[in-house]
Amino acid sequence: MRIKMSAVATATAMVLGAFSTAASADLLITEYIEGGGFNKAIELYNSGDSAQSLSGYKLVRYKDGATTTTDMVAFTDQEIPAKGILVVRHTDAVLNLDASVTEMIGGLQQNGTDAVALLNGDTVVDIVGAVPTPKDWGKDVTLRRSDTTSSMVAKDTFDESDWTSHPKDTVDGFGCIGENACSFVAEPGVLLITEYIEGSANNKAIEISNVGGSAIDLDANVYQLAKHSNGAVDAGDAEILSGTLEPGKSIVFHNSGAADEFKVGTESKVTWFNGDDAMVLTKDGAVIDSIGKVGERVNWKDGDFSTVDATLRRKDSVKVGDTDTSDTYPGTSKDQWLVLPKDTSDGLNCAGESACDGSVTPPEPPKPETGPCTGCETLTPVADPATFNGEIYYSDVLSGEFANAEELKNALSVIIAKDHKQLTYKQVWSTLTYADQDPSDDKKVIEIYTGASISKYDNQTSGSGVGKWNREHVWAKSHGFPSESQWGYTDAHHLRPSDPGINTARSNNDFGACKDTGEEVMFNGVGTGNYLNKTTDCWEPRDEVKGDVARMIMYMDTRYQGTDTATTNMPDLVAVDRLTTTDEDSAPLIGTLCTLYAWNQLDAVDAYEQNRNNQVYKYQGNRNPFIDRPELVKEVYGAVCGDDPNPALEVEGDILAPESVTEGAAYTLDASAIKAGEGVTLTYKWEQIVGEEKTLVGDMATLSLTAPMVKADETLNFTLTISDGTLETTKAVSVSVINVPLALNVEFAGTTKVTEGEKASITATVTDAPEGTTYSWKQVSGTTAVYTAAGLTLDVTAPSVNIDQVLVFELMATVGEESFAKSVSIEVTNTEEPGWTKPDGAGSLGGFITLLLPLMWLRRRQG
């Protein structure tokens, strides 16, 4: 694409033009790169027909928009032949060029805000960029001079139309003029990370390759590959590279626990990454390539690109690494990688986008086994079964009271979650060798569906599963927890050794009674006692483990209630009493609950299962309560499966009760219509519920009550427990009590007209006042008077008034929290002063004005 010239660039041309005197017609800048890390370079071209000496010439930059220069390169005796090219680059820049056209200059370090000019003495010969410089005009870009006749002329001012822009770190045009890439490929050695595998379990590997054109002596400098774990800024596990790496050759590091097809090259802890660990390749401490962002702990994803559960293979076109370990990742770096399916390993040990052609170095022979199974580690116990005390472990349940089975189940969930340690999927291998060990041979484990005893070291770590055993998720992992990071995925309480073929046959089918409708599953030509109905996706295990399966499913249903999702990344798992549908394959559901309940009764807990519970507890830290205390199965699941541990009395009929009553009114609650069968004698217990307290209020079928006095409408709640002497049931009833506002008949008697200074006495009479009524008086208007009040009697001394006035007093009657008020008025007459005559019309507005005139005159005299 071409860069459009901005208004700022136009102004810049005017500034530079002012201090330019003469420009060479032959010597000019033809390419500019401002790329990642030290990838900084300038290409100079002699367009003349004779050699051009660079004596007296220099490259300068106008740093960050300054109008004064900073020297970068001062040439001495260099010469560019006719039609020749000189590329000036930073010493550590990675450019695919013939060394004969390059000059390595350590100080060449322009940024995207710096204009770069070629000067002869103080005269600007040619320039890239504008002064003052628009921000980031040339950042992360390669610019090439157009190859038209008119454009191939040196200029002392910047004309953006003379240049074409190319992506960051595009270097294939240096060494030849024009807009296009050079036709020759004469590359130095270039070291990059070319493959990165973060697959299942420990299938992890990383490849470093020489993608350049000549060998790299790795001992000439310090080349290091380091892992920055979990967002760490400082490097952790690291490998120092050594030897000579020829073009196209690779170095591979792999995880010790990876499957055989990933065991290419050298085993190294640097591969203990999980998609959130940055990988950094350095040369003498300078970053030359990286994956991820140092200081940030995330699984880096963008579209198809992912550093977790993927194989990433570097594209052939990439010749420059990602040297910025602090920028947003993956950003544009994702375009450098091919994203291949998880666990793709056929590209290890050969650079390039394609799979290797068979010339891969054979894997190193596996090391002698030292763990409990192939590729397994010896685990450190986290709990001691020998000191386990069930009375203490389950004390909150054994001593608790629960309103229903769901409350009990929630309490169990809290107990078995408390000390649960999340295992890795690799550690599950080891745990199963302890938990499912053959009681008669400590070097073997028992497969769940076949019952076969098989060597612990025949665990399937790769390749064909024939004659091997693998890890069966009894609660199918696709039903709610498909990711290894989810705790249910590695919860050993439901993981069992299984023949891979039988495991595949079971797939993610629900458990159910399908023996009569399905086909028996065969193993080595012999029936296994397991049945599969492919039409309904139903699996029925052999009788010997039906109880085991039931108690494992019930454990999972209880352990994962969706209450600690932030920790476990697990949804609420639910065992349902049906077979789930195809549309529900990924839902956190599994069936069939009540069939499993029946299997629990058919196949009781045995010594093998008890030992298994102890061994999982030893390495995972929690237990299966339905193995420790089998009676809890009925307490939690009995009611929903028709085996209620606390059956209720079955009755017919309802309580007759009014929906509402007025406060103080009598009413009845009548349960006499409730029957429990012919001739069955019932007893009754009525209780009123206030808050969380219950108060016994009656023991007959009919309860007679009086509604209480209330200050606002209120609901009364009652429960009735009905018993036949063996079983009982409870019914609830509510009655609304309607508040009636207090209203009284009040009459006043006494003196209601007095002259100022005289006394008045008022007596109130209240008809039908409720018992306990109290009375109080207060003055509500008029000039404040002196008064006394006792009960229904009010004595008032009339205050002095300037004019006739009315005093208002209020009697307040109070019953409980309700009140009723009524007011009475007393007229107070003003006494005329001596020598003053009431004017005509006194009492009218005109008279009132006449009255004011003497007062005003008097005040004026006094003044």
Coordinates of C-alpha atoms in Angstrom, one line a residue, residues 46 79 319 406 414 540 551 660 758 803 807 819:
N46 CA 24.2 4.8 -5.6
E79 CA 32.4 3.5 -0.9
K319 CA 12.3 -15.2 9.8
E406 CA -31.4 -31.5 50.3
V414 CA -19.3 -29.1 52.6
E540 CA -25.6 -51.7 32.6
R551 CA -22.0 -44.8 45.2
S660 CA -59.4 -13.3 57.4
E758 CA -60.2 34.1 83.8
I803 CA -57.9 40.9 70.4
L807 CA -57.7 28.5 71.9
S819 CA -54.7 6.5 69.4

